[in-house]
Amino acid sequence: MAVVLATDTKLTILDPSKPHAFAVPIKKINEGHHVSTFLVSRAYHDILTFLMQLNGAMFPRHMQDSNEALARVQIWELDSPHVSYSATVKRLGQLLDDLDKIIDEVPPDPGPRRFGNASFRKWNEIVASRTPALLQLHLSADVLARQSATVVTARSELESYLLGAFGSAQRLDYGTGHELSFLAFLGCIWKLGGFKSTSSGDDERGIVLGVIEPYLRLVRRLIKTYTLEPAGSHGVWGLDDHSFLPYVFGSAQYAPAIYETNQLPSEGSRPDAPKPADVVKPFTVERERRKNMYFGAIGFIYDVKKGPFWEHSPILFDISGVTAGWAKINKGMVKMFNAEVLSKFPVVQHFRFGSLFSWEPQPNAAPAPTSVHTSSHPSREDDNSSSTSMSSTPQVHSQETSHTSTPDNSHSASKTSVSSHHSAAAHEGSSNSKISIPGLPLEVSKSIAIPGYSQEVSKAPWATQLPAIPVPSLDTTAPWANQPVAEVETSSAREGEDTSVTGYQPPSTASELAAGSMGPPPPSSSSSSSRAP
């Protein structure tokens, strides 16, 4: 059985006895080639490590007490009494509750509108003004009062990631880039020692079920209340308009049980888990969304979209055809997160880098492979070349940086590669191959195997099939070609003139026409004609 990543790989916690040089997070990804730099950075390594750490904690576990003869399987459902929450997790849950109450203070503007409601900007302003006090109230002093070697404090970095986690007040949209910012916010707290690291994964499960799930509920309410637009969406060819994390953690909830020191399986499902194809059954979705994050995200799609599921969510419908189990889907989701979120310029261009998630290169990181994701990104050189070729046309506005282009323009070149990632997650017949994930140490990267992954540029099945050129056939005849004509009568322009022609037989078939069997030619106009008496 193939494995993906050992569950004991965890994000490093900073030494509290040493001062840390905090820095205000700033934007670094401004052009397409900056994504390749990001893929070998410390930030990329830490984000992927933290994601795998949380993902492994959501797998069911074989557990055995001292007074039990046989081991039992412990599952982790939403609102499960078997999940323990630390003090930090409970405080973060209260922080999200306070942010949710601000929605009641800022009702949406009345009247129909096509795009987002402008009241979201006011909600964002209130949240920004209250964030310092909320962090001071809900985070421990050990986290906020960490020694700093600079004038910047730990709270400055935490504020930046938290404020970037609820959508854009300027564009009135929300997407996976904002979700990534919230994941970084939780990763910062982990690095600062705000959570307890145990081999059982209790705090990791607490983070997912006690913080990330309430965060998703808050975001869904924001989307429905202020009609936020999808940010940088593929449209129907994206996995989801807004979120990605619930599909990773929700598929892990249905995967086979593991032991604490075991590695993650790549196939199989929990015996009592619903089938992936049940996403098209509203009754099953309504029942499972109360217990599982994957079906919770599917249920939200049913809340905001109408029509057949295969029509408005074709990628999720394609994934529902997997027969190798939820563990197979989970590994495909991890690979898709790496390709569709961390490797896409429209998503990561807004991510900010400080000291906790650093832009510095990761030591011993595998080089970023050249793929369709990195080669199709916009760059300043592309803008210069296009402006040079159009130098004869007057330019009103000059595009100096490519990151000001619309998400649709950024996605147009990359849509051809979407199907390759989705099919890898959905088709279980592909081979299990190991990949080299940039940003991870070589010894760790080589131990990661994601089923069906290939670094070769794939094409749609019809991409290399040229349409057949029709070959004309001489045996083809028109409907009237086989109708013999004994006599052809033509009417003269001159009234009373008889111009009847006899002895001319048109060819009956196209082959006869090609052979030259024309019969007696019709008389020329100079031949004599008889006038009626």
Short mmCIF file of C-alpha atoms in Angstrom, two decimals:
data_model
loop_
_atom_site.label_atom_id
_atom_site.label_comp_id
_atom_site.label_asym_id
_atom_site.label_seq_id
_atom_site.Cartn_x
_atom_site.Cartn_y
_atom_site.Cartn_z
CA MET A 1 0.00 0.00 0.00
CA ALA A 2 1.42 3.38 -1.01
CA VAL A 3 1.87 6.06 1.60
CA VAL A 4 1.96 9.82 1.44
CA LEU A 5 3.65 11.36 4.43
CA ALA A 6 4.53 10.25 7.94
CA THR A 7 2.15 11.70 10.50
CA ASP A 8 4.99 12.68 12.83
CA THR A 9 6.23 15.45 10.48
CA LYS A 10 5.27 18.68 12.26
CA LEU A 11 5.82 22.39 12.03
CA THR A 12 8.80 23.61 14.04
CA ILE A 13 8.09 25.61 17.21
CA LEU A 14 10.36 28.59 17.89
CA ASP A 15 12.64 28.49 20.90
CA PRO A 16 11.01 30.77 23.51
CA SER A 17 14.34 31.50 25.18
CA LYS A 18 15.75 33.24 22.10
CA PRO A 19 14.53 36.59 20.72
CA HIS A 20 12.97 36.40 17.28
CA ALA A 21 13.27 39.09 14.60
CA PHE A 22 9.62 39.67 13.71
CA ALA A 23 8.75 41.51 10.50
CA VAL A 24 5.59 43.03 9.07
CA PRO A 25 4.39 40.66 6.31
CA ILE A 26 4.64 42.19 2.85
CA LYS A 27 3.73 41.17 -0.69
CA LYS A 28 6.52 39.43 -2.63
CA ILE A 29 4.85 37.67 -5.55
CA ASN A 30 4.39 40.35 -8.20
CA GLU A 31 5.20 38.45 -11.41
CA GLY A 32 4.73 34.95 -12.68
CA HIS A 33 8.31 33.78 -12.20
CA HIS A 34 8.08 34.71 -8.50
CA VAL A 35 5.88 31.64 -8.02
CA SER A 36 8.88 29.40 -8.77
CA THR A 37 10.83 31.24 -6.06
CA PHE A 38 7.95 30.75 -3.66
CA LEU A 39 7.92 26.99 -4.32
CA VAL A 40 11.42 26.66 -2.84
CA SER A 41 10.88 29.09 0.05
CA ARG A 42 10.57 28.42 3.75
CA ALA A 43 6.97 29.65 3.65
CA TYR A 44 5.94 27.02 1.10
CA HIS A 45 7.67 24.28 3.08
CA ASP A 46 5.99 25.35 6.34
CA ILE A 47 2.51 25.70 4.79
CA LEU A 48 2.63 22.23 3.24
CA THR A 49 4.06 20.72 6.42
CA PHE A 50 1.33 22.26 8.55
CA LEU A 51 -1.36 21.12 6.11
CA MET A 52 -0.11 17.52 6.20
CA GLN A 53 0.15 17.68 9.96
CA LEU A 54 -3.51 18.66 10.31
CA ASN A 55 -4.58 16.22 7.59
CA GLY A 56 -2.94 13.25 9.30
CA ALA A 57 -4.65 14.06 12.59
CA MET A 58 -8.10 13.75 10.97
CA PHE A 59 -7.64 10.11 9.95
CA PRO A 60 -9.54 7.67 12.20
CA ARG A 61 -7.31 5.93 14.74
CA HIS A 62 -6.94 2.43 16.15
CA MET A 63 -7.02 2.99 19.91
CA GLN A 64 -6.81 0.53 22.78
CA ASP A 65 -7.15 1.19 26.48
CA SER A 66 -5.44 -0.91 29.10
CA ASN A 67 -8.74 -2.55 30.12
CA GLU A 68 -9.80 -3.36 26.55
CA ALA A 69 -8.95 -6.65 24.89
CA LEU A 70 -9.41 -5.42 21.33
CA ALA A 71 -8.53 -2.14 19.73
CA ARG A 72 -11.39 0.14 18.75
CA VAL A 73 -11.59 2.61 15.91
CA GLN A 74 -12.06 6.22 16.97
CA ILE A 75 -13.52 8.57 14.38
CA TRP A 76 -13.52 12.36 14.47
CA GLU A 77 -16.84 13.94 13.51
CA LEU A 78 -18.03 17.52 13.78
CA ASP A 79 -19.12 18.38 17.34
CA SER A 80 -17.82 15.00 18.52
CA PRO A 81 -17.53 14.58 22.30
CA HIS A 82 -14.36 12.53 21.76
CA VAL A 83 -12.40 15.57 20.53
CA SER A 84 -10.63 17.54 23.23
CA TYR A 85 -10.09 21.28 22.82
CA SER A 86 -7.21 23.15 24.41
CA ALA A 87 -7.54 26.59 25.96
CA THR A 88 -6.09 28.24 22.84
CA VAL A 89 -8.58 26.48 20.58
CA LYS A 90 -11.49 27.57 22.78
CA ARG A 91 -10.28 31.17 22.79
CA LEU A 92 -9.93 31.22 19.02
CA GLY A 93 -13.46 29.87 18.77
CA GLN A 94 -14.64 32.80 20.89
CA LEU A 95 -12.70 35.16 18.63
CA LEU A 96 -14.61 33.85 15.62
CA ASP A 97 -17.89 34.21 17.53
CA ASP A 98 -17.10 37.88 18.16
CA LEU A 99 -16.41 38.41 14.46
CA ASP A 100 -19.68 36.68 13.60
CA LYS A 101 -21.60 39.07 15.86
CA ILE A 102 -20.25 42.05 13.93
CA ILE A 103 -22.31 40.86 10.95
CA ASP A 104 -25.43 41.63 12.97
CA GLU A 105 -24.13 45.16 13.49
CA VAL A 106 -23.69 45.73 9.75
CA PRO A 107 -26.76 44.57 7.81
CA PRO A 108 -26.42 44.41 4.03
CA ASP A 109 -27.59 47.33 1.92
CA PRO A 110 -31.15 46.77 0.63
CA GLY A 111 -31.93 46.26 -3.02
CA PRO A 112 -30.79 43.73 -5.61
CA ARG A 113 -27.26 43.97 -6.95
CA ARG A 114 -25.15 41.87 -9.30
CA PHE A 115 -21.89 42.03 -7.36
CA GLY A 116 -20.96 42.07 -3.67
CA ASN A 117 -22.78 44.19 -1.15
CA ALA A 118 -20.92 47.37 -0.24
CA SER A 119 -21.73 46.88 3.45
CA PHE A 120 -18.98 44.27 3.53
CA ARG A 121 -16.47 47.11 3.39
CA LYS A 122 -17.92 48.55 6.58
CA TRP A 123 -17.78 45.13 8.25
CA ASN A 124 -14.14 44.87 7.24
CA GLU A 125 -13.35 48.29 8.64
CA ILE A 126 -14.90 47.42 12.01
CA VAL A 127 -12.98 44.13 12.14
CA ALA A 128 -9.70 45.93 11.35
CA SER A 129 -10.29 48.45 14.12
CA ARG A 130 -11.11 45.77 16.70
CA THR A 131 -8.51 43.15 15.73
CA PRO A 132 -5.72 44.37 18.08
CA ALA A 133 -8.07 44.26 21.07
CA LEU A 134 -9.55 40.90 20.02
CA LEU A 135 -6.11 39.31 19.72
CA GLN A 136 -5.10 40.74 23.06
CA LEU A 137 -8.27 39.28 24.60
CA HIS A 138 -8.27 35.81 23.04
CA LEU A 139 -4.56 34.93 22.75
CA SER A 140 -2.29 34.14 25.66
CA ALA A 141 0.44 36.50 26.77
CA ASP A 142 3.05 33.85 25.97
CA VAL A 143 2.16 34.17 22.30
CA LEU A 144 1.83 37.95 22.02
CA ALA A 145 4.65 38.87 24.41
CA ARG A 146 7.31 36.78 22.65
CA GLN A 147 10.71 38.49 22.73
CA SER A 148 11.46 40.40 19.56
CA ALA A 149 14.81 41.46 18.18
CA THR A 150 13.13 44.29 16.26
CA VAL A 151 10.51 46.94 16.96
CA VAL A 152 7.91 44.74 15.25
CA THR A 153 5.94 42.50 17.59
CA ALA A 154 4.39 39.08 17.10
CA ARG A 155 0.94 40.66 17.09
CA SER A 156 1.81 42.63 13.95
CA GLU A 157 2.40 39.44 11.98
CA LEU A 158 -0.71 37.78 13.38
CA GLU A 159 -2.89 40.77 12.50
CA SER A 160 -1.77 40.75 8.88
CA TYR A 161 -2.72 37.12 8.29
CA LEU A 162 -5.99 37.36 10.22
CA LEU A 163 -7.18 40.46 8.36
CA GLY A 164 -6.39 38.81 5.04
CA ALA A 165 -8.53 35.76 5.83
CA PHE A 166 -12.05 37.13 5.27
CA GLY A 167 -12.08 38.34 1.68
CA SER A 168 -11.17 41.52 -0.15
CA ALA A 169 -12.99 44.69 0.88
CA GLN A 170 -11.87 46.30 -2.37
CA ARG A 171 -13.01 43.60 -4.79
CA LEU A 172 -15.85 42.27 -2.60
CA ASP A 173 -14.78 38.68 -3.15
CA TYR A 174 -13.50 35.64 -1.27
CA GLY A 175 -11.44 32.65 -2.41
CA THR A 176 -8.84 30.05 -1.55
CA GLY A 177 -6.13 32.70 -1.17
CA HIS A 178 -7.97 34.15 1.82
CA GLU A 179 -8.44 30.65 3.21
CA LEU A 180 -4.67 30.17 2.84
CA SER A 181 -4.10 33.34 4.88
CA PHE A 182 -6.15 31.90 7.76
CA LEU A 183 -4.15 28.67 7.62
CA ALA A 184 -0.98 30.79 7.91
CA PHE A 185 -2.53 32.64 10.88
CA LEU A 186 -2.97 29.34 12.71
CA GLY A 187 0.52 28.25 11.66
CA CYS A 188 1.97 31.40 13.22
CA ILE A 189 0.27 30.61 16.53
CA TRP A 190 1.66 27.07 16.35
CA LYS A 191 5.19 28.35 15.76
CA LEU A 192 4.83 30.73 18.71
CA GLY A 193 3.95 27.84 21.03
CA GLY A 194 0.25 28.61 21.32
CA PHE A 195 -0.72 24.95 20.79
CA LYS A 196 0.51 21.79 22.44
CA SER A 197 2.33 19.27 20.26
CA THR A 198 1.46 15.67 21.17
CA SER A 199 1.91 12.35 19.39
CA SER A 200 -1.82 11.67 19.56
CA GLY A 201 -2.67 14.73 17.47
CA ASP A 202 -5.26 16.09 19.90
CA ASP A 203 -4.45 19.75 19.32
CA GLU A 204 -4.31 19.29 15.56
CA ARG A 205 -7.82 17.82 15.59
CA GLY A 206 -8.89 20.64 17.87
CA ILE A 207 -7.56 23.17 15.37
CA VAL A 208 -9.46 21.58 12.48
CA LEU A 209 -12.77 20.94 14.24
CA GLY A 210 -12.68 23.75 16.80
CA VAL A 211 -11.19 26.60 14.73
CA ILE A 212 -11.17 25.88 10.98
CA GLU A 213 -14.73 24.53 10.87
CA PRO A 214 -16.16 27.57 12.76
CA TYR A 215 -14.10 29.78 10.45
CA LEU A 216 -15.71 28.13 7.41
CA ARG A 217 -19.15 28.68 8.90
CA LEU A 218 -18.36 32.35 9.45
CA VAL A 219 -17.09 32.72 5.89
CA ARG A 220 -20.18 31.04 4.46
CA ARG A 221 -22.36 33.47 6.34
CA LEU A 222 -20.30 36.37 5.00
CA ILE A 223 -20.69 35.05 1.45
CA LYS A 224 -24.45 34.68 1.75
CA THR A 225 -25.01 37.93 3.65
CA TYR A 226 -22.87 40.20 1.47
CA THR A 227 -23.05 38.13 -1.77
CA LEU A 228 -19.26 37.96 -2.07
CA GLU A 229 -17.95 36.95 -5.49
CA PRO A 230 -15.57 34.01 -6.02
CA ALA A 231 -11.98 35.27 -6.12
CA GLY A 232 -9.95 34.01 -9.07
CA SER A 233 -12.33 31.12 -9.74
CA HIS A 234 -12.08 28.68 -12.63
CA GLY A 235 -15.86 28.89 -12.90
CA VAL A 236 -17.47 25.47 -13.12
CA TRP A 237 -14.04 23.98 -13.90
CA GLY A 238 -12.73 24.75 -10.43
CA LEU A 239 -13.10 22.40 -7.48
CA ASP A 240 -15.05 24.95 -5.45
CA ASP A 241 -15.76 28.65 -5.83
CA HIS A 242 -14.45 29.58 -2.39
CA SER A 243 -12.86 26.78 -0.31
CA PHE A 244 -10.44 23.89 -0.53
CA LEU A 245 -9.52 22.84 3.01
CA PRO A 246 -12.84 21.14 3.91
CA TYR A 247 -12.36 18.70 1.04
CA VAL A 248 -8.91 17.75 2.34
CA PHE A 249 -9.90 17.27 5.96
CA GLY A 250 -13.37 15.88 5.17
CA SER A 251 -12.00 13.12 2.96
CA ALA A 252 -9.53 12.23 5.72
CA GLN A 253 -12.45 11.76 8.14
CA TYR A 254 -13.78 8.93 5.94
CA ALA A 255 -10.40 7.26 5.31
CA PRO A 256 -9.32 3.92 6.88
CA ALA A 257 -8.13 3.94 10.47
CA ILE A 258 -4.41 4.21 11.19
CA TYR A 259 -2.13 3.67 14.19
CA GLU A 260 -0.41 6.62 15.83
CA THR A 261 2.98 5.75 14.37
CA ASN A 262 1.65 4.55 11.03
CA GLN A 263 1.75 6.34 7.72
CA LEU A 264 -1.24 7.49 5.75
CA PRO A 265 -2.87 4.97 3.37
CA SER A 266 -3.64 5.87 -0.21
CA GLU A 267 -6.65 3.62 -0.74
CA GLY A 268 -9.70 2.42 1.13
CA SER A 269 -12.47 3.91 3.23
CA ARG A 270 -13.96 3.68 6.68
CA PRO A 271 -16.42 0.75 6.74
CA ASP A 272 -19.42 2.93 7.60
CA ALA A 273 -18.47 5.84 5.33
CA PRO A 274 -20.90 6.93 2.60
CA LYS A 275 -19.91 6.43 -1.00
CA PRO A 276 -18.27 9.32 -2.86
CA ALA A 277 -21.13 9.12 -5.37
CA ASP A 278 -23.59 10.08 -2.62
CA VAL A 279 -22.79 13.75 -3.16
CA VAL A 280 -25.62 13.80 -5.70
CA LYS A 281 -28.17 12.56 -3.12
CA PRO A 282 -29.61 15.57 -1.23
CA PHE A 283 -30.86 13.40 1.65
CA THR A 284 -27.40 11.90 2.25
CA VAL A 285 -25.74 15.30 1.93
CA GLU A 286 -28.12 16.83 4.48
CA ARG A 287 -27.43 13.99 6.92
CA GLU A 288 -23.64 13.88 6.52
CA ARG A 289 -23.02 17.66 6.46
CA ARG A 290 -23.68 17.73 10.20
CA LYS A 291 -20.81 15.29 10.80
CA ASN A 292 -18.31 15.69 7.97
CA MET A 293 -16.45 18.68 6.50
CA TYR A 294 -16.46 17.34 2.93
CA PHE A 295 -20.24 17.02 2.88
CA GLY A 296 -20.50 20.32 4.74
CA ALA A 297 -18.85 22.02 1.76
CA ILE A 298 -21.09 20.06 -0.65
CA GLY A 299 -24.13 21.14 1.33
CA PHE A 300 -23.14 24.78 1.02
CA ILE A 301 -22.96 24.34 -2.75
CA TYR A 302 -26.54 23.07 -2.67
CA ASP A 303 -27.47 26.14 -0.61
CA VAL A 304 -26.16 28.67 -3.13
CA LYS A 305 -26.50 26.87 -6.47
CA LYS A 306 -29.46 25.37 -8.29
CA GLY A 307 -29.69 22.82 -11.05
CA PRO A 308 -28.10 19.41 -11.60
CA PHE A 309 -24.98 18.81 -9.53
CA TRP A 310 -22.99 17.52 -12.51
CA GLU A 311 -23.77 20.75 -14.34
CA HIS A 312 -22.67 23.36 -11.76
CA SER A 313 -19.94 21.23 -10.10
CA PRO A 314 -18.52 18.93 -12.81
CA ILE A 315 -15.13 18.44 -11.12
CA LEU A 316 -16.63 17.29 -7.82
CA PHE A 317 -19.01 15.11 -9.80
CA ASP A 318 -16.03 13.61 -11.63
CA ILE A 319 -14.27 12.92 -8.32
CA SER A 320 -17.43 11.22 -6.99
CA GLY A 321 -16.76 8.39 -9.44
CA VAL A 322 -13.68 7.21 -7.53
CA THR A 323 -14.05 3.58 -6.46
CA ALA A 324 -10.72 3.21 -4.62
CA GLY A 325 -12.05 4.91 -1.49
CA TRP A 326 -11.84 8.17 0.43
CA ALA A 327 -8.12 7.77 1.13
CA LYS A 328 -7.54 7.92 -2.62
CA ILE A 329 -9.59 11.12 -2.81
CA ASN A 330 -7.68 12.59 0.13
CA LYS A 331 -4.32 12.11 -1.57
CA GLY A 332 -5.68 13.61 -4.76
CA MET A 333 -6.95 16.61 -2.80
CA VAL A 334 -3.52 17.20 -1.28
CA LYS A 335 -1.97 17.12 -4.73
CA MET A 336 -4.64 19.45 -6.09
CA PHE A 337 -4.08 21.89 -3.22
CA ASN A 338 -0.42 22.01 -4.12
CA ALA A 339 -1.15 22.51 -7.84
CA GLU A 340 -4.30 24.66 -7.82
CA VAL A 341 -3.64 26.84 -4.75
CA LEU A 342 0.06 26.99 -3.88
CA SER A 343 1.28 26.91 -7.49
CA LYS A 344 -1.16 29.36 -9.06
CA PHE A 345 -0.19 33.01 -9.48
CA PRO A 346 -3.75 34.43 -9.17
CA VAL A 347 -4.07 32.73 -5.75
CA VAL A 348 -0.68 33.18 -4.08
CA GLN A 349 0.06 36.66 -5.48
CA HIS A 350 -1.75 38.21 -2.51
CA PHE A 351 0.01 36.10 0.15
CA ARG A 352 2.29 38.12 2.43
CA PHE A 353 5.64 37.04 3.81
CA GLY A 354 7.10 37.98 7.18
CA SER A 355 9.47 36.20 9.55
CA LEU A 356 7.23 33.28 10.54
CA PHE A 357 6.39 32.44 6.92
CA SER A 358 9.56 33.59 5.27
CA TRP A 359 10.44 34.33 1.65
CA GLU A 360 13.96 32.98 2.25
CA PRO A 361 14.87 29.76 0.41
CA GLN A 362 14.38 26.48 2.23
CA PRO A 363 17.69 24.60 2.73
CA ASN A 364 17.97 21.35 0.76
CA ALA A 365 14.72 22.08 -1.05
CA ALA A 366 13.97 20.22 -4.25
CA PRO A 367 14.08 22.60 -7.23
CA ALA A 368 10.76 23.74 -8.58
CA PRO A 369 10.00 21.74 -11.73
CA THR A 370 9.06 23.52 -14.92
CA SER A 371 5.39 22.82 -15.51
CA VAL A 372 2.36 24.33 -17.14
CA HIS A 373 1.60 26.11 -13.86
CA THR A 374 4.84 28.07 -13.81
CA SER A 375 5.40 28.51 -17.54
CA SER A 376 2.00 30.07 -18.23
CA HIS A 377 2.13 32.75 -15.56
CA PRO A 378 2.09 36.40 -16.61
CA SER A 379 5.36 38.32 -16.51
CA ARG A 380 6.57 41.82 -17.12
CA GLU A 381 8.50 40.61 -20.18
CA ASP A 382 5.25 39.39 -21.71
CA ASP A 383 3.75 42.84 -21.27
CA ASN A 384 6.80 44.51 -22.82
CA SER A 385 6.82 42.19 -25.83
CA SER A 386 3.12 42.71 -26.45
CA SER A 387 3.47 46.48 -26.18
CA THR A 388 6.41 46.42 -28.61
CA SER A 389 4.47 44.47 -31.20
CA MET A 390 1.66 46.99 -30.93
CA SER A 391 3.87 50.07 -30.93
CA SER A 392 2.05 51.46 -33.95
CA THR A 393 -1.19 51.57 -31.98
CA PRO A 394 -1.60 54.44 -29.50
CA GLN A 395 -1.59 53.12 -25.91
CA VAL A 396 -3.72 54.94 -23.38
CA HIS A 397 -2.74 52.93 -20.30
CA SER A 398 0.58 51.14 -19.84
CA GLN A 399 0.58 47.92 -17.81
CA GLU A 400 3.81 48.08 -15.85
CA THR A 401 3.14 45.10 -13.65
CA SER A 402 1.31 41.96 -14.58
CA HIS A 403 -0.31 41.46 -11.19
CA THR A 404 -2.80 44.18 -11.98
CA SER A 405 -4.40 42.02 -14.65
CA THR A 406 -7.76 40.44 -13.99
CA PRO A 407 -7.99 36.89 -12.62
CA ASP A 408 -9.74 35.79 -15.81
CA ASN A 409 -6.73 36.79 -17.90
CA SER A 410 -4.40 35.02 -15.53
CA HIS A 411 -6.46 31.84 -15.65
CA SER A 412 -7.03 31.68 -19.37
CA ALA A 413 -3.63 30.17 -20.09
CA SER A 414 -3.82 27.63 -17.29
CA LYS A 415 -7.27 26.18 -17.90
CA THR A 416 -5.86 23.58 -20.26
CA SER A 417 -4.09 21.89 -17.35
CA VAL A 418 -7.04 21.70 -14.99
CA SER A 419 -8.30 18.39 -16.30
CA SER A 420 -4.98 16.64 -15.60
CA HIS A 421 -5.15 17.35 -11.86
CA HIS A 422 -8.82 16.50 -11.58
CA SER A 423 -8.43 13.22 -13.41
CA ALA A 424 -5.52 12.29 -11.14
CA ALA A 425 -7.79 12.73 -8.14
CA ALA A 426 -10.76 11.03 -9.74
CA HIS A 427 -9.39 8.05 -11.68
CA GLU A 428 -8.11 5.32 -9.46
CA GLY A 429 -6.58 3.29 -12.25
CA SER A 430 -3.49 5.44 -12.52
CA SER A 431 -0.16 4.25 -11.17
CA ASN A 432 1.19 5.26 -7.79
CA SER A 433 4.28 7.35 -8.45
CA LYS A 434 6.44 9.35 -6.09
CA ILE A 435 6.78 13.06 -6.64
CA SER A 436 9.36 15.67 -5.77
CA ILE A 437 7.54 18.47 -4.01
CA PRO A 438 9.50 21.73 -4.20
CA GLY A 439 10.19 23.40 -0.89
CA LEU A 440 10.61 20.16 1.06
CA PRO A 441 13.96 18.57 1.91
CA LEU A 442 14.99 15.94 -0.60
CA GLU A 443 14.84 13.11 1.92
CA VAL A 444 11.28 14.09 2.87
CA SER A 445 10.19 14.91 -0.65
CA LYS A 446 11.30 11.54 -1.98
CA SER A 447 9.20 9.76 0.66
CA ILE A 448 6.03 11.38 -0.58
CA ALA A 449 3.99 9.38 -3.04
CA ILE A 450 0.75 10.73 -4.42
CA PRO A 451 -1.22 8.32 -6.64
CA GLY A 452 -1.46 9.21 -10.29
CA TYR A 453 0.87 12.18 -10.12
CA SER A 454 2.95 12.97 -13.17
CA GLN A 455 5.11 16.02 -13.72
CA GLU A 456 4.74 15.71 -17.46
CA VAL A 457 2.46 18.22 -19.14
CA SER A 458 -0.75 16.36 -19.89
CA LYS A 459 -3.32 17.19 -22.54
CA ALA A 460 -6.99 16.53 -22.94
CA PRO A 461 -7.76 13.27 -24.79
CA TRP A 462 -8.84 15.16 -27.89
CA ALA A 463 -5.85 17.55 -27.95
CA THR A 464 -3.80 15.45 -30.36
CA GLN A 465 -6.63 14.10 -32.48
CA LEU A 466 -6.93 15.95 -35.77
CA PRO A 467 -10.29 15.85 -37.53
CA ALA A 468 -10.40 13.53 -40.56
CA ILE A 469 -10.39 15.31 -43.89
CA PRO A 470 -13.38 14.15 -46.01
CA VAL A 471 -12.37 12.55 -49.34
CA PRO A 472 -14.78 13.37 -52.19
CA SER A 473 -16.25 10.40 -54.01
CA LEU A 474 -17.09 10.46 -57.73
CA ASP A 475 -19.94 8.03 -57.10
CA THR A 476 -21.84 10.61 -55.10
CA THR A 477 -24.86 11.85 -57.04
CA ALA A 478 -27.36 14.59 -56.54
CA PRO A 479 -31.02 13.55 -56.02
CA TRP A 480 -31.87 14.49 -59.59
CA ALA A 481 -28.79 12.97 -61.25
CA ASN A 482 -30.36 9.59 -62.03
CA GLN A 483 -33.56 10.96 -63.50
CA PRO A 484 -33.33 10.50 -67.34
CA VAL A 485 -34.48 13.40 -69.46
CA ALA A 486 -35.70 12.49 -72.96
CA GLU A 487 -36.18 15.98 -74.07
CA VAL A 488 -35.07 19.31 -72.74
CA GLU A 489 -37.30 22.22 -73.53
CA THR A 490 -36.13 25.73 -73.30
CA SER A 491 -38.26 28.77 -73.60
CA SER A 492 -37.06 31.56 -75.76
CA ALA A 493 -37.21 35.10 -74.71
CA ARG A 494 -39.01 35.74 -77.94
CA GLU A 495 -42.67 34.88 -77.65
CA GLY A 496 -43.89 32.06 -79.89
CA GLU A 497 -40.48 30.61 -80.73
CA ASP A 498 -40.09 26.82 -80.44
CA THR A 499 -36.62 25.88 -79.24
CA SER A 500 -37.20 22.20 -78.44
CA VAL A 501 -34.01 20.13 -78.44
CA THR A 502 -33.93 16.40 -79.03
CA GLY A 503 -31.17 13.83 -78.82
CA TYR A 504 -29.42 15.21 -75.69
CA GLN A 505 -29.11 12.81 -72.76
CA PRO A 506 -27.42 14.15 -69.56
CA PRO A 507 -25.03 11.79 -67.71
CA SER A 508 -26.82 9.61 -65.21
CA THR A 509 -23.98 9.35 -62.66
CA ALA A 510 -20.91 11.24 -61.59
CA SER A 511 -18.71 8.38 -62.79
CA GLU A 512 -20.24 8.65 -66.22
CA LEU A 513 -19.55 12.36 -66.10
CA ALA A 514 -15.91 11.71 -65.26
CA ALA A 515 -15.60 9.14 -68.06
CA GLY A 516 -16.69 11.67 -70.62
CA SER A 517 -19.99 9.95 -71.70
CA MET A 518 -21.80 13.09 -72.51
CA GLY A 519 -23.99 11.70 -75.34
CA PRO A 520 -24.81 13.77 -78.40
CA PRO A 521 -24.14 17.42 -77.70
CA PRO A 522 -27.08 19.82 -77.78
CA PRO A 523 -27.46 21.79 -81.00
CA SER A 524 -25.85 25.16 -81.03
CA SER A 525 -27.82 28.33 -81.09
CA SER A 526 -26.94 28.74 -84.78
CA SER A 527 -28.81 25.54 -85.81
CA SER A 528 -32.04 25.92 -87.73
CA SER A 529 -35.36 25.90 -85.96
CA SER A 530 -38.86 25.54 -87.24
CA ARG A 531 -41.32 28.29 -86.61
CA ALA A 532 -44.89 27.35 -85.79
CA PRO A 533 -47.29 28.05 -88.53
#
